[in-house]
Each structure stands twice: as structure tokens, then as C-alpha cells.
PDB file of C-alpha atoms in Angstrom:
ATOM      1  CA  MET A   1       9.196  14.896 -16.550  1.00  0.00           C
ATOM      2  CA  GLU A   2       5.577  14.583 -15.383  1.00  0.00           C
ATOM      3  CA  VAL A   3       5.269  11.120 -16.969  1.00  0.00           C
ATOM      4  CA  ALA A   4       8.433   9.989 -15.171  1.00  0.00           C
ATOM      5  CA  THR A   5       7.033  11.280 -11.865  1.00  0.00           C
ATOM      6  CA  HIS A   6       3.735   9.472 -12.479  1.00  0.00           C
ATOM      7  CA  MET A   7       5.582   6.225 -13.279  1.00  0.00           C
ATOM      8  CA  LYS A   8       7.686   6.602 -10.119  1.00  0.00           C
ATOM      9  CA  CYS A   9       4.557   7.139  -7.994  1.00  0.00           C
ATOM     10  CA  SER A  10       2.860   4.200  -9.672  1.00  0.00           C
ATOM     11  CA  ASN A  11       5.835   1.970  -8.814  1.00  0.00           C
ATOM     12  CA  ILE A  12       5.721   3.128  -5.186  1.00  0.00           C
ATOM     13  CA  TRP A  13       2.063   2.145  -4.816  1.00  0.00           C
ATOM     14  CA  GLU A  14       2.601  -1.143  -6.668  1.00  0.00           C
ATOM     15  CA  SER A  15       5.407  -1.919  -4.224  1.00  0.00           C
ATOM     16  CA  ILE A  16       3.220  -1.102  -1.211  1.00  0.00           C
ATOM     17  CA  ILE A  17       0.361  -3.264  -2.507  1.00  0.00           C
ATOM     18  CA  GLY A  18       2.870  -6.039  -3.259  1.00  0.00           C
ATOM     19  CA  GLN A  19       4.112  -5.897   0.336  1.00  0.00           C
ATOM     20  CA  THR A  20       0.503  -5.953   1.516  1.00  0.00           C
ATOM     21  CA  LYS A  21      -0.240  -9.079  -0.526  1.00  0.00           C
ATOM     22  CA  VAL A  22       2.844 -10.836   0.861  1.00  0.00           C
ATOM     23  CA  ALA A  23       1.894  -9.885   4.422  1.00  0.00           C
ATOM     24  CA  GLN A  24      -1.647 -11.179   3.858  1.00  0.00           C
ATOM     25  CA  SER A  25      -0.479 -14.475   2.389  1.00  0.00           C
ATOM     26  CA  LYS A  26       1.980 -15.021   5.258  1.00  0.00           C
ATOM     27  CA  GLY A  27      -0.575 -14.016   7.885  1.00  0.00           C
ATOM     28  CA  SER A  28       1.822 -11.353   9.167  1.00  0.00           C
ATOM     29  CA  ASP A  29       1.036  -9.307  12.242  1.00  0.00           C
ATOM     30  CA  PRO A  30      -0.794  -6.137  11.091  1.00  0.00           C
ATOM     31  CA  MET A  31       1.284  -3.985  13.463  1.00  0.00           C
ATOM     32  CA  THR A  32       4.524  -5.250  11.918  1.00  0.00           C
ATOM     33  CA  TRP A  33       3.138  -4.673   8.423  1.00  0.00           C
ATOM     34  CA  SER A  34       2.061  -1.113   9.248  1.00  0.00           C
ATOM     35  CA  ILE A  35       5.467  -0.272  10.743  1.00  0.00           C
ATOM     36  CA  GLU A  36       7.243  -1.609   7.644  1.00  0.00           C
ATOM     37  CA  ILE A  37       4.939   0.307   5.287  1.00  0.00           C
ATOM     38  CA  SER A  38       5.164   3.577   7.222  1.00  0.00           C
ATOM     39  CA  SER A  39       8.942   3.245   7.419  1.00  0.00           C
ATOM     40  CA  GLU A  40       9.221   2.729   3.662  1.00  0.00           C
ATOM     41  CA  LEU A  41       6.920   5.665   2.933  1.00  0.00           C
ATOM     42  CA  ARG A  42       8.853   7.893   5.321  1.00  0.00           C
ATOM     43  CA  SER A  43      12.125   6.964   3.584  1.00  0.00           C
ATOM     44  CA  LEU A  44      10.535   8.021   0.280  1.00  0.00           C
ATOM     45  CA  GLY A  45       9.469  11.364   1.738  1.00  0.00           C
ATOM     46  CA  ILE A  46       5.759  10.515   1.910  1.00  0.00           C
ATOM     47  CA  SER A  47       4.145  11.651   5.144  1.00  0.00           C
ATOM     48  CA  LEU A  48       1.197  10.053   6.882  1.00  0.00           C
ATOM     49  CA  PRO A  49      -1.735  10.294   6.823  1.00  0.00           C
ATOM     50  CA  CYS A  50      -1.668   9.920   3.052  1.00  0.00           C
ATOM     51  CA  VAL A  51      -4.851  10.093   0.980  1.00  0.00           C
ATOM     52  CA  GLU A  52      -3.178   8.320  -1.933  1.00  0.00           C
ATOM     53  CA  LEU A  53      -2.176   5.390   0.314  1.00  0.00           C
ATOM     54  CA  GLY A  54      -5.743   5.157   1.605  1.00  0.00           C
ATOM     55  CA  LYS A  55      -7.096   5.107  -1.941  1.00  0.00           C
ATOM     56  CA  HIS A  56      -4.824   2.252  -2.985  1.00  0.00           C
ATOM     57  CA  LEU A  57      -5.394   0.188   0.172  1.00  0.00           C
ATOM     58  CA  VAL A  58      -9.191   0.530   0.007  1.00  0.00           C
ATOM     59  CA  SER A  59      -9.119  -0.449  -3.654  1.00  0.00           C
ATOM     60  CA  HIS A  60      -6.984  -3.494  -2.822  1.00  0.00           C
ATOM     61  CA  ILE A  61      -9.096  -4.559   0.155  1.00  0.00           C
ATOM     62  CA  CYS A  62     -12.471  -4.134  -1.547  1.00  0.00           C
ATOM     63  CA  TRP A  63     -11.753  -5.177  -5.123  1.00  0.00           C
ATOM     64  CA  GLN A  64      -8.713  -7.427  -5.254  1.00  0.00           C
ATOM     65  CA  ASN A  65      -9.597  -9.524  -2.226  1.00  0.00           C
ATOM     66  CA  ASN A  66     -13.239  -9.873  -3.291  1.00  0.00           C
ATOM     67  CA  VAL A  67     -14.410 -11.348  -0.006  1.00  0.00           C
ATOM     68  CA  PRO A  68     -17.889 -10.697   1.426  1.00  0.00           C
ATOM     69  CA  ILE A  69     -16.495  -9.666   4.834  1.00  0.00           C
ATOM     70  CA  ALA A  70     -14.922  -6.582   3.195  1.00  0.00           C
ATOM     71  CA  TRP A  71     -18.392  -5.345   2.274  1.00  0.00           C
TER      72      TRP A  71
END
């Protein structure tokens, strides 16, 4: 059961990061992106602020983008 829960959580964060990548590539308005993300999280029962969301977004911004401005 715990493994299934971990996999479900992992898929949630992968989905959020996927949406973030799409929004970045399209140059989407950050306000629109944040509303979409918060709406999806709310529908999944995840309340904000969320430490886990922060962890995944910081990791994405700092490591996967690998741009000097992030540092």
C-alpha cells in the first residue's frame, strides 16, 4: 500500500513539473500557470502552501533549467 501511495505521489509531482515545462516552453502567463497548478492540487486534496511542491519546483528551476540567472 505504501509503495502504491508513493507511486501516486510521484506521478502527481511529475504531472505538475510536466505542466510547468509546457508553460515555460509556451511562455505562458505565470498567473495563469499558478491558477491551473493550484486548482489541480486542490482537486487532488493537496492544500497550499505545500512544502513538497516547493521542493519539486526549486529542484526543477535550479537543476533542470540550468541557467545562470537561477543562481
